[in-house]
Amino acid sequence: MVKSDSATGVKLCLVVDDSRVVRKVARRILEDLGFEVAEAGDGAEALAWVRTAMPDVVLLDWNMPVMNGIEFLRRLRQEPGGEAPKVIFCSVENDLDRIRQALDEGACEYIMKPFDGDIVASKLMLAGAL
């Protein structure tokens, strides 16, 4: 079940990254693709956020203070409705074991930083979120 604003059909994407610059770049790209965007600076903040409003998509960094991306993903999937969001990791982590771990934990796709609008759009399409 994908939650979106049924009146407008707008989907919500939560961008979780400890870099304000990365969140700003991702926000611009996602808004250009028609998403409503919310932001969190770490996994703990993101977990609190999803307990209030479950997003359709999560763009998730791996390395963050307080709670890293993989721990957030594990906890998200345990939340009521937490199996629904399409999770796309967006990280500088390029080790194949790490990428495999993210996908095994429930991520749909994986984007390497730096990224651009074309890459984000293509990964969102592959994940079935566009």
mmCIF file of C-alpha atoms in Angstrom:
data_model
loop_
_atom_site.group_PDB
_atom_site.id
_atom_site.type_symbol
_atom_site.label_atom_id
_atom_site.label_comp_id
_atom_site.label_asym_id
_atom_site.label_seq_id
_atom_site.Cartn_x
_atom_site.Cartn_y
_atom_site.Cartn_z
ATOM 1 C CA MET A 1 0.000 0.000 0.000
ATOM 2 C CA VAL A 2 1.498 3.307 -1.080
ATOM 3 C CA LYS A 3 0.431 6.350 0.876
ATOM 4 C CA SER A 4 0.054 9.536 -1.078
ATOM 5 C CA ASP A 5 -2.166 12.555 -1.046
ATOM 6 C CA SER A 6 -5.154 11.056 -2.845
ATOM 7 C CA ALA A 7 -6.581 14.469 -3.679
ATOM 8 C CA THR A 8 -3.477 15.535 -5.594
ATOM 9 C CA GLY A 9 -1.702 12.241 -6.214
ATOM 10 C CA VAL A 10 1.490 13.773 -4.784
ATOM 11 C CA LYS A 11 3.899 11.301 -3.231
ATOM 12 C CA LEU A 12 5.986 12.069 -0.173
ATOM 13 C CA CYS A 13 9.745 11.457 -0.045
ATOM 14 C CA LEU A 14 11.740 11.627 3.174
ATOM 15 C CA VAL A 15 15.378 12.589 2.561
ATOM 16 C CA VAL A 16 17.605 11.317 5.374
ATOM 17 C CA ASP A 17 21.160 12.655 5.293
ATOM 18 C CA ASP A 18 23.392 14.435 7.805
ATOM 19 C CA SER A 19 24.553 16.859 5.080
ATOM 20 C CA ARG A 20 22.310 19.888 4.699
ATOM 21 C CA VAL A 21 23.758 20.430 1.203
ATOM 22 C CA VAL A 22 22.861 16.899 0.084
ATOM 23 C CA ARG A 23 19.338 17.306 1.493
ATOM 24 C CA LYS A 24 18.943 20.605 -0.378
ATOM 25 C CA VAL A 25 20.149 19.120 -3.702
ATOM 26 C CA ALA A 26 17.913 16.057 -3.266
ATOM 27 C CA ARG A 27 14.935 18.284 -2.379
ATOM 28 C CA ARG A 28 15.308 20.264 -5.627
ATOM 29 C CA ILE A 29 15.546 17.107 -7.718
ATOM 30 C CA LEU A 30 12.605 15.407 -6.000
ATOM 31 C CA GLU A 31 10.375 18.484 -6.133
ATOM 32 C CA ASP A 32 11.133 18.786 -9.856
ATOM 33 C CA LEU A 33 9.940 15.164 -10.153
ATOM 34 C CA GLY A 34 6.672 16.063 -8.425
ATOM 35 C CA PHE A 35 7.364 14.823 -4.890
ATOM 36 C CA GLU A 36 6.529 16.532 -1.642
ATOM 37 C CA VAL A 37 9.761 16.425 0.385
ATOM 38 C CA ALA A 38 10.515 16.144 4.088
ATOM 39 C CA GLU A 39 14.000 16.050 5.605
ATOM 40 C CA ALA A 40 15.759 14.385 8.527
ATOM 41 C CA GLY A 41 19.393 14.806 9.594
ATOM 42 C CA ASP A 42 19.890 11.294 10.981
ATOM 43 C CA GLY A 43 18.174 7.947 11.401
ATOM 44 C CA ALA A 44 16.691 8.741 14.818
ATOM 45 C CA GLU A 45 15.085 11.935 13.507
ATOM 46 C CA ALA A 46 13.818 9.996 10.487
ATOM 47 C CA LEU A 47 12.338 7.266 12.693
ATOM 48 C CA ALA A 48 10.454 9.864 14.724
ATOM 49 C CA TRP A 49 9.246 11.397 11.475
ATOM 50 C CA VAL A 50 7.895 8.141 9.977
ATOM 51 C CA ARG A 51 5.991 7.458 13.192
ATOM 52 C CA THR A 52 4.044 10.637 12.429
ATOM 53 C CA ALA A 53 3.659 10.290 8.638
ATOM 54 C CA MET A 54 4.808 7.280 6.633
ATOM 55 C CA PRO A 55 6.440 8.434 3.380
ATOM 56 C CA ASP A 56 6.103 6.752 -0.007
ATOM 57 C CA VAL A 57 9.846 6.913 -0.633
ATOM 58 C CA VAL A 58 12.934 7.294 1.568
ATOM 59 C CA LEU A 59 16.219 8.538 0.115
ATOM 60 C CA LEU A 60 18.668 7.310 2.741
ATOM 61 C CA ASP A 61 22.321 7.998 3.549
ATOM 62 C CA TRP A 62 24.382 5.237 5.175
ATOM 63 C CA ASN A 63 26.899 7.072 7.386
ATOM 64 C CA MET A 64 25.178 9.398 9.848
ATOM 65 C CA PRO A 65 25.554 10.212 13.535
ATOM 66 C CA VAL A 66 23.033 9.060 16.176
ATOM 67 C CA MET A 67 21.556 6.265 13.999
ATOM 68 C CA ASN A 68 23.046 5.158 10.683
ATOM 69 C CA GLY A 69 21.051 4.336 7.577
ATOM 70 C CA ILE A 70 21.113 0.562 7.870
ATOM 71 C CA GLU A 71 19.860 0.676 11.482
ATOM 72 C CA PHE A 72 17.118 3.114 10.456
ATOM 73 C CA LEU A 73 16.091 0.768 7.618
ATOM 74 C CA ARG A 74 15.861 -2.200 9.992
ATOM 75 C CA ARG A 75 13.728 -0.220 12.426
ATOM 76 C CA LEU A 76 11.570 1.288 9.664
ATOM 77 C CA ARG A 77 10.646 -2.182 8.422
ATOM 78 C CA GLN A 78 9.424 -3.059 11.954
ATOM 79 C CA GLU A 79 7.097 -0.035 12.180
ATOM 80 C CA PRO A 80 3.375 -0.341 11.346
ATOM 81 C CA GLY A 81 3.232 0.350 7.591
ATOM 82 C CA GLY A 82 7.038 0.401 7.483
ATOM 83 C CA GLU A 83 7.198 -2.278 4.804
ATOM 84 C CA ALA A 84 5.560 0.050 2.275
ATOM 85 C CA PRO A 85 8.080 2.837 1.579
ATOM 86 C CA LYS A 86 10.470 2.364 -1.308
ATOM 87 C CA VAL A 87 13.925 2.882 0.215
ATOM 88 C CA ILE A 88 16.788 4.043 -1.968
ATOM 89 C CA PHE A 89 20.197 4.205 -0.353
ATOM 90 C CA CYS A 90 22.231 7.185 -1.467
ATOM 91 C CA SER A 91 25.774 6.903 -0.172
ATOM 92 C CA VAL A 92 29.490 7.119 -0.829
ATOM 93 C CA GLU A 93 29.708 3.470 0.312
ATOM 94 C CA ASN A 94 30.786 1.539 -2.789
ATOM 95 C CA ASP A 95 31.807 -1.791 -1.273
ATOM 96 C CA LEU A 96 29.765 -4.565 -2.922
ATOM 97 C CA ASP A 97 29.170 -6.263 0.438
ATOM 98 C CA ARG A 98 27.699 -3.036 1.807
ATOM 99 C CA ILE A 99 25.461 -2.578 -1.225
ATOM 100 C CA ARG A 100 24.323 -6.201 -0.965
ATOM 101 C CA GLN A 101 23.627 -5.716 2.756
ATOM 102 C CA ALA A 102 21.468 -2.654 2.050
ATOM 103 C CA LEU A 103 19.460 -4.554 -0.563
ATOM 104 C CA ASP A 104 19.162 -7.612 1.713
ATOM 105 C CA GLU A 105 17.855 -5.386 4.524
ATOM 106 C CA GLY A 106 15.052 -4.103 2.295
ATOM 107 C CA ALA A 107 16.387 -1.258 0.171
ATOM 108 C CA CYS A 108 15.021 -1.201 -3.379
ATOM 109 C CA GLU A 109 17.898 0.583 -5.091
ATOM 110 C CA TYR A 110 21.309 2.085 -4.392
ATOM 111 C CA ILE A 111 22.692 5.405 -5.658
ATOM 112 C CA MET A 112 26.330 6.426 -5.396
ATOM 113 C CA LYS A 113 27.135 10.003 -4.383
ATOM 114 C CA PRO A 114 27.512 12.371 -6.086
ATOM 115 C CA PHE A 115 24.233 12.018 -7.969
ATOM 116 C CA ASP A 116 22.157 14.078 -10.374
ATOM 117 C CA GLY A 117 18.514 14.329 -11.359
ATOM 118 C CA ASP A 118 18.767 11.724 -14.127
ATOM 119 C CA ILE A 119 20.235 9.135 -11.768
ATOM 120 C CA VAL A 120 17.602 9.792 -9.082
ATOM 121 C CA ALA A 121 14.764 9.649 -11.632
ATOM 122 C CA SER A 122 16.031 6.388 -13.129
ATOM 123 C CA LYS A 123 16.392 4.737 -9.693
ATOM 124 C CA LEU A 124 12.920 5.936 -8.667
ATOM 125 C CA MET A 125 11.526 4.379 -11.852
ATOM 126 C CA LEU A 126 13.375 1.116 -11.213
ATOM 127 C CA ALA A 127 11.956 1.069 -7.678
ATOM 128 C CA GLY A 128 8.433 1.652 -8.993
ATOM 129 C CA ALA A 129 8.114 5.017 -7.279
ATOM 130 C CA LEU A 130 7.727 7.135 -10.445
#
